[in-house]
mmCIF file of C-alpha atoms in Angstrom:
data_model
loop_
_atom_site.group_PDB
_atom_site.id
_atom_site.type_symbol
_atom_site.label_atom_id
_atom_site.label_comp_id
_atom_site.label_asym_id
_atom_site.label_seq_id
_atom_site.Cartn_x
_atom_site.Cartn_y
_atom_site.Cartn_z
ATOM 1 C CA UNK A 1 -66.962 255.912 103.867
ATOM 2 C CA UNK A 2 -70.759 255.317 102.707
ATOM 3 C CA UNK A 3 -71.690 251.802 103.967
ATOM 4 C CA UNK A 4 -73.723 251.020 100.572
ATOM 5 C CA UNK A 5 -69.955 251.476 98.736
ATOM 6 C CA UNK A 6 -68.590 249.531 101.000
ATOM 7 C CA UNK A 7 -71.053 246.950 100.726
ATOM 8 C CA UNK A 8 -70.516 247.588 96.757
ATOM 9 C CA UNK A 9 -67.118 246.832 97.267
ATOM 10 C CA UNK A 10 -67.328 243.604 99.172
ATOM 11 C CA UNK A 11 -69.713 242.428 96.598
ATOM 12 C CA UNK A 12 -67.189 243.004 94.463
ATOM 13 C CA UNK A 13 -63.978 241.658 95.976
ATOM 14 C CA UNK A 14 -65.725 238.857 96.569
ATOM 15 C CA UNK A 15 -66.942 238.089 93.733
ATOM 16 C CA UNK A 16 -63.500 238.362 91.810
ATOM 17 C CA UNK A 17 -62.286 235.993 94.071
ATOM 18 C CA UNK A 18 -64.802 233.098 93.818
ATOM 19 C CA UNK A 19 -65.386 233.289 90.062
ATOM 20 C CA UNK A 20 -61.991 232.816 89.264
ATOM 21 C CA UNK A 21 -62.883 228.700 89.495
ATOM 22 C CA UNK A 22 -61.019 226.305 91.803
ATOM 23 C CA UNK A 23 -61.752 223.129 93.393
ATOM 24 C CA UNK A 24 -64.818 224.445 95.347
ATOM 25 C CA UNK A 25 -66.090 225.905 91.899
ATOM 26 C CA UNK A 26 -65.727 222.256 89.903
ATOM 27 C CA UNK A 27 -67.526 220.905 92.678
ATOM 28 C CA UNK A 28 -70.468 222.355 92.304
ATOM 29 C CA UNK A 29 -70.599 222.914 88.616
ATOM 30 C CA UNK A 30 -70.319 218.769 88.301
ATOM 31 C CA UNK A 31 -72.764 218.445 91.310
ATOM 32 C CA UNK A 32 -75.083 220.339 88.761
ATOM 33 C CA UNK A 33 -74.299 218.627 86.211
ATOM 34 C CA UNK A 34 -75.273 215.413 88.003
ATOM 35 C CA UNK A 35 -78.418 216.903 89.561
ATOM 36 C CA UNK A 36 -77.062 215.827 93.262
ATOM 37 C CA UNK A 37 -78.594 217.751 96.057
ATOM 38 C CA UNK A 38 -77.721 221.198 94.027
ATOM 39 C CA UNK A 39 -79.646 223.540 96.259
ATOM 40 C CA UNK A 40 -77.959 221.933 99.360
ATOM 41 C CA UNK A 41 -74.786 221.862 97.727
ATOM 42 C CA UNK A 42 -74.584 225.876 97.241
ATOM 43 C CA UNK A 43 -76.060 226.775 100.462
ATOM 44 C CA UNK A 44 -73.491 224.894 102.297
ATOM 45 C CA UNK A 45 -71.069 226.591 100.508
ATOM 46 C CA UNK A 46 -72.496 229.686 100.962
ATOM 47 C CA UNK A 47 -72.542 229.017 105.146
ATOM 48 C CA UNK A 48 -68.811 228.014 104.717
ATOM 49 C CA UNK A 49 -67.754 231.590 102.948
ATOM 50 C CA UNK A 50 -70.496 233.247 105.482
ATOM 51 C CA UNK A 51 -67.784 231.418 108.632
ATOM 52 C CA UNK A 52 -64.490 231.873 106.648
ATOM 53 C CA UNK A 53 -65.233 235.295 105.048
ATOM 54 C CA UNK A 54 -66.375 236.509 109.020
ATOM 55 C CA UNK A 55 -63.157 234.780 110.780
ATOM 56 C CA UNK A 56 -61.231 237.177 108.198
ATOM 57 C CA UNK A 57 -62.866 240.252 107.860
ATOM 58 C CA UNK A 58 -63.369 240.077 111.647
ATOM 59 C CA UNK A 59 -59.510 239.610 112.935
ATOM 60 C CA UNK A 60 -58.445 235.843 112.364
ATOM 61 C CA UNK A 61 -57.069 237.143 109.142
ATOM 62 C CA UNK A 62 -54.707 239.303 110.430
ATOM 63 C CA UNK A 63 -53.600 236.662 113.573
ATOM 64 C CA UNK A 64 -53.201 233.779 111.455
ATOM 65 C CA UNK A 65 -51.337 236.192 108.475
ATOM 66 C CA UNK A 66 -48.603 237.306 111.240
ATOM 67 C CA UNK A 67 -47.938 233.530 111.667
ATOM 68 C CA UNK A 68 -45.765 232.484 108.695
ATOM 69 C CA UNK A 69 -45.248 229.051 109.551
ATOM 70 C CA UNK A 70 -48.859 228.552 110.006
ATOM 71 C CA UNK A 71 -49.215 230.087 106.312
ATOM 72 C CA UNK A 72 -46.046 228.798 105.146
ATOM 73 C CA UNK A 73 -48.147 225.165 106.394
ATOM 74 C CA UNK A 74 -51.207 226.032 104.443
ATOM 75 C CA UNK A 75 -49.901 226.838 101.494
ATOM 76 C CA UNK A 76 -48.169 223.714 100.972
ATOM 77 C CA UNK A 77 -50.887 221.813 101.581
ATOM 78 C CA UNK A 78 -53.104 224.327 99.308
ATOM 79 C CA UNK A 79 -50.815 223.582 96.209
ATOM 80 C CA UNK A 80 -50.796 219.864 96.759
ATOM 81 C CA UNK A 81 -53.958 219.679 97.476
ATOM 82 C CA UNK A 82 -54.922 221.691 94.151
ATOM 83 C CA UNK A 83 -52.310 220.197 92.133
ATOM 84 C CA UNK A 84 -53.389 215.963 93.208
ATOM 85 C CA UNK A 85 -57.077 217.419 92.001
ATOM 86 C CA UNK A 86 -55.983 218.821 88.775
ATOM 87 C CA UNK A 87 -53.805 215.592 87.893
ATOM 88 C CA UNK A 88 -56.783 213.686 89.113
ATOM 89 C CA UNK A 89 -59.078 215.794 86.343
ATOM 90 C CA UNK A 90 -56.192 215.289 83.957
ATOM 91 C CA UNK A 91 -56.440 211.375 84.145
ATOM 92 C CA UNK A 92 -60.146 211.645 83.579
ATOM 93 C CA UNK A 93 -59.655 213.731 80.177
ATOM 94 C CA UNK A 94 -57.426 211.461 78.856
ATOM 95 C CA UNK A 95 -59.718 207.663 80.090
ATOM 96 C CA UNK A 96 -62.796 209.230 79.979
ATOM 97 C CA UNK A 97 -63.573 208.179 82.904
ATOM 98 C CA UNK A 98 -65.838 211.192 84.136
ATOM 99 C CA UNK A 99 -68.228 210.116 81.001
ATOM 100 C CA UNK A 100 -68.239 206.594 82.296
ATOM 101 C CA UNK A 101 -69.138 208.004 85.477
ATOM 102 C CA UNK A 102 -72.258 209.548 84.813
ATOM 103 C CA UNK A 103 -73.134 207.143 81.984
ATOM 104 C CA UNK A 104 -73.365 204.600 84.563
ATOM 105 C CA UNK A 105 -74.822 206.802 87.111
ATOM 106 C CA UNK A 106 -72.176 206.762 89.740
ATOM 107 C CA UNK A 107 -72.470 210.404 90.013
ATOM 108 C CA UNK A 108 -75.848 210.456 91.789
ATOM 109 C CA UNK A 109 -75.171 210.528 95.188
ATOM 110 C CA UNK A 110 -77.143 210.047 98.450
ATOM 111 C CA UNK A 111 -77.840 213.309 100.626
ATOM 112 C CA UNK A 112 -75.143 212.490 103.338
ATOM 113 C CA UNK A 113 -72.235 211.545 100.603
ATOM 114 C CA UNK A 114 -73.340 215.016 99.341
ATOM 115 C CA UNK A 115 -73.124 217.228 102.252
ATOM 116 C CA UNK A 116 -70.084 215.497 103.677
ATOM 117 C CA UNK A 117 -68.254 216.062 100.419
ATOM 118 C CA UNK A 118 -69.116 220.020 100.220
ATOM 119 C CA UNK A 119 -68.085 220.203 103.538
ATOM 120 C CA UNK A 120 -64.590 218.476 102.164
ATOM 121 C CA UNK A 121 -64.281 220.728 99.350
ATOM 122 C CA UNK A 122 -65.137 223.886 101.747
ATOM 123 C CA UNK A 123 -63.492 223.189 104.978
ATOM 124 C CA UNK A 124 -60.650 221.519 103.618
ATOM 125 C CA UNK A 125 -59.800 223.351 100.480
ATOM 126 C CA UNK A 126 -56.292 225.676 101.468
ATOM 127 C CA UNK A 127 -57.565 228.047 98.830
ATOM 128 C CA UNK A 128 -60.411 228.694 100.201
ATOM 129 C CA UNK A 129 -58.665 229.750 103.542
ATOM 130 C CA UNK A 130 -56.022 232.022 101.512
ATOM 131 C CA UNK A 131 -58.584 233.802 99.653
ATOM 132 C CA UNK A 132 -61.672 234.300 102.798
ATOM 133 C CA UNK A 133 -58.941 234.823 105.648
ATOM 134 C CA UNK A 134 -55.556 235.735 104.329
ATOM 135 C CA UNK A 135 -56.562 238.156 101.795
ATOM 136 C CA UNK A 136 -60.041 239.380 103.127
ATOM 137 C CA UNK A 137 -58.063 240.227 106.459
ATOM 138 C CA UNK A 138 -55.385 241.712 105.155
ATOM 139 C CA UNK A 139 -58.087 244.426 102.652
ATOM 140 C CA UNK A 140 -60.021 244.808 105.764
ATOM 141 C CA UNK A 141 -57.545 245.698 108.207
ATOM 142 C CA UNK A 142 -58.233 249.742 108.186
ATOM 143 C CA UNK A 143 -61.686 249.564 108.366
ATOM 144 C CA UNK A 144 -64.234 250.203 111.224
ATOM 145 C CA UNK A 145 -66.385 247.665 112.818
ATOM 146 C CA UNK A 146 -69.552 249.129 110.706
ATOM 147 C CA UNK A 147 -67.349 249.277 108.098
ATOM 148 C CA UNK A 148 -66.507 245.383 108.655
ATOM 149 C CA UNK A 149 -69.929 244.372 108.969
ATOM 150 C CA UNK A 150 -71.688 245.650 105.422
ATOM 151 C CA UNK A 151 -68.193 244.526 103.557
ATOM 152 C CA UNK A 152 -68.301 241.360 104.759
ATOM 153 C CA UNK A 153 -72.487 241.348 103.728
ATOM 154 C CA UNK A 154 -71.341 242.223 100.666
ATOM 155 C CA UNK A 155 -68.829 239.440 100.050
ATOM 156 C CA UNK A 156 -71.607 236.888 101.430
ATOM 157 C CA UNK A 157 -74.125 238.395 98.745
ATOM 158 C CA UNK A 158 -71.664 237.563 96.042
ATOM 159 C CA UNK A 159 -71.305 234.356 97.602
ATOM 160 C CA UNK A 160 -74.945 233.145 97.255
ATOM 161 C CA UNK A 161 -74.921 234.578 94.040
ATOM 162 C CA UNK A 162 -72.303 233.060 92.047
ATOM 163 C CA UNK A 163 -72.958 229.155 93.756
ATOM 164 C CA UNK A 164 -76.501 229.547 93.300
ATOM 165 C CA UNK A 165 -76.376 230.900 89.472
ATOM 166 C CA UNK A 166 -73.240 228.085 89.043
ATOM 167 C CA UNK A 167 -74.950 225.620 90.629
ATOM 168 C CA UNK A 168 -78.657 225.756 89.012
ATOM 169 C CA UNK A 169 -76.998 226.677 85.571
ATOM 170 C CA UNK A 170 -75.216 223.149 85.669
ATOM 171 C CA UNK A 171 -78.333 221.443 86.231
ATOM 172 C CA UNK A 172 -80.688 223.531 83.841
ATOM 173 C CA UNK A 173 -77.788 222.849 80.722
ATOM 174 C CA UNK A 174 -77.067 219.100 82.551
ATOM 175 C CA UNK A 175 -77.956 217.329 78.981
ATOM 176 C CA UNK A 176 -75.464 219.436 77.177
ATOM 177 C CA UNK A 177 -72.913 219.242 79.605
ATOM 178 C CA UNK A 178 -72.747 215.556 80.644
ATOM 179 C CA UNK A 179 -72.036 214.463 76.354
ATOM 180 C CA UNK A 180 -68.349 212.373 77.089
ATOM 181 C CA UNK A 181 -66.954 215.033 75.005
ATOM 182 C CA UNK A 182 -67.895 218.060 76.622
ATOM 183 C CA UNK A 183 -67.125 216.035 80.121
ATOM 184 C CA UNK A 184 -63.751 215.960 78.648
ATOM 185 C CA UNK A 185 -63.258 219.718 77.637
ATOM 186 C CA UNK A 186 -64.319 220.569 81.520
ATOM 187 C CA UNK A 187 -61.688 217.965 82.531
ATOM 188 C CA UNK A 188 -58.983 219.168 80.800
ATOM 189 C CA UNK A 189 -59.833 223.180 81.776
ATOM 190 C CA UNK A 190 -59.789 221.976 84.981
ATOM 191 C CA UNK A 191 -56.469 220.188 84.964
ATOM 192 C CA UNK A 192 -54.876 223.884 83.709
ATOM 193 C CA UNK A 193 -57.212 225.620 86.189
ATOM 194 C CA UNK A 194 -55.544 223.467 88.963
ATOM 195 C CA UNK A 195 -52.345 224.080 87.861
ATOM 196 C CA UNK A 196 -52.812 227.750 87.738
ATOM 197 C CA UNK A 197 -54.088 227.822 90.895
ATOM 198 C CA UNK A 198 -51.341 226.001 92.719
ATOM 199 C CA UNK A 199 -49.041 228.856 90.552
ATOM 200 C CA UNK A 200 -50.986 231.696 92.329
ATOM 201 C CA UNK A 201 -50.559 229.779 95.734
ATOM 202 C CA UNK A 202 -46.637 229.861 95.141
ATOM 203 C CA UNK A 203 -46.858 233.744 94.473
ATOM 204 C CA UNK A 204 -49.506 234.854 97.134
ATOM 205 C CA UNK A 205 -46.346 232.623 99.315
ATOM 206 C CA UNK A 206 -43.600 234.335 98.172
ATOM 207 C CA UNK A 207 -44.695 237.579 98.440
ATOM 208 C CA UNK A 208 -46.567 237.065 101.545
ATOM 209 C CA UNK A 209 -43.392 235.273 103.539
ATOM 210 C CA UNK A 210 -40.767 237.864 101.704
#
């Protein structure tokens, strides 16, 4: 197959996977929001798809997706882990809370608080392993090592992309999107995002442990 289409392709996957917002998403749209550390905030996430996205494309995918009580693990901890976020975003509609926040500036925080958080979101999201190794393993399978490389270019291009655009669009629009009552729209479509998610988790399960 021509290298460019499969580079298309990745590009492509990639980029309906990572659009389609989760926790790692929210993150850095509110980091944007907030003006913390934006451009660090997307390039670590970027570095943590450019690890994840290799470890599947390049074999781990397929090791780790033959072990179903290793997945079986992960995906219980994915839909906790999504669904204690999205109740957490649900509490915040309903006080307020995420207005008080950044009235009171508590959002801004220091470089370190920053990078250790994306790292949390990143390395410690379940989703993020499901989509990057479980699913990019599994599409990649067939292909050749060439093959492998310029797909797995592709899905890091879409990576930078969509956290960069996310990321700096938050910040240029920040005045617009920090008024309490667009802060509590965005926590509310997060608390059904969340709850989505953890839906999608169950069904990527089920059909991957039938």
């Amino acid at each position: 197959m021509n290298l460019f289409l499969i580079f298309i392709k990745g590009f492509l996957f990639s980029l309906s996977l990572i659009s389609a917002i989760g926790v790692q998403n929210v993150f850095v749209l509110k980091q944007g929001i907030a003006k913390n550390n934006v451009f660090l905030v997307c390039l670590i996430c970027v570095i943590g798809d450019f690890l994840l996205m290799g470890a599947g494309i390049f074999g781990v995918g397929k090791i780790l997706g033959e072990n179903k009580i290793l997945m079986l693990g992960v995906g219980i901890f994915g839909i906790l882990f999504v669904m204690i976020y999205g109740f957490s975003a649900l509490l915040s509609a309903l006080r307020g809370s995420t207005a008080q926040k950044f009235n009171s500036e508590n959002t801004h925080y220091s470089l370190k608080k920053s990078v250790l958080l994306t790292l949390g979101v990143t390395f410690l999201n379940p989703h993020c392993y499901l989509d990057t190794i479980f699913m990019m393993g599994a599409v990649t399978m067939p292909f050749l090592l060439d093959e492998k490389t310029f797909f797995w270019l592709g899905c890091v291009s879409a990576s930078g992309v969509w956290f960069f655009t996310l990321g700096f669009f938050a910040q240029k629009f920040s005045r617009a999107l920090s008024s309490p009552k667009i802060l509590r729209i965005i926590d509310f479509f997060i608390a059904m995002i969340m709850a989505f998610v953890a839906f999608t988790i169950v069904k990527f399960m089920l059909l991957e442990l039938h």
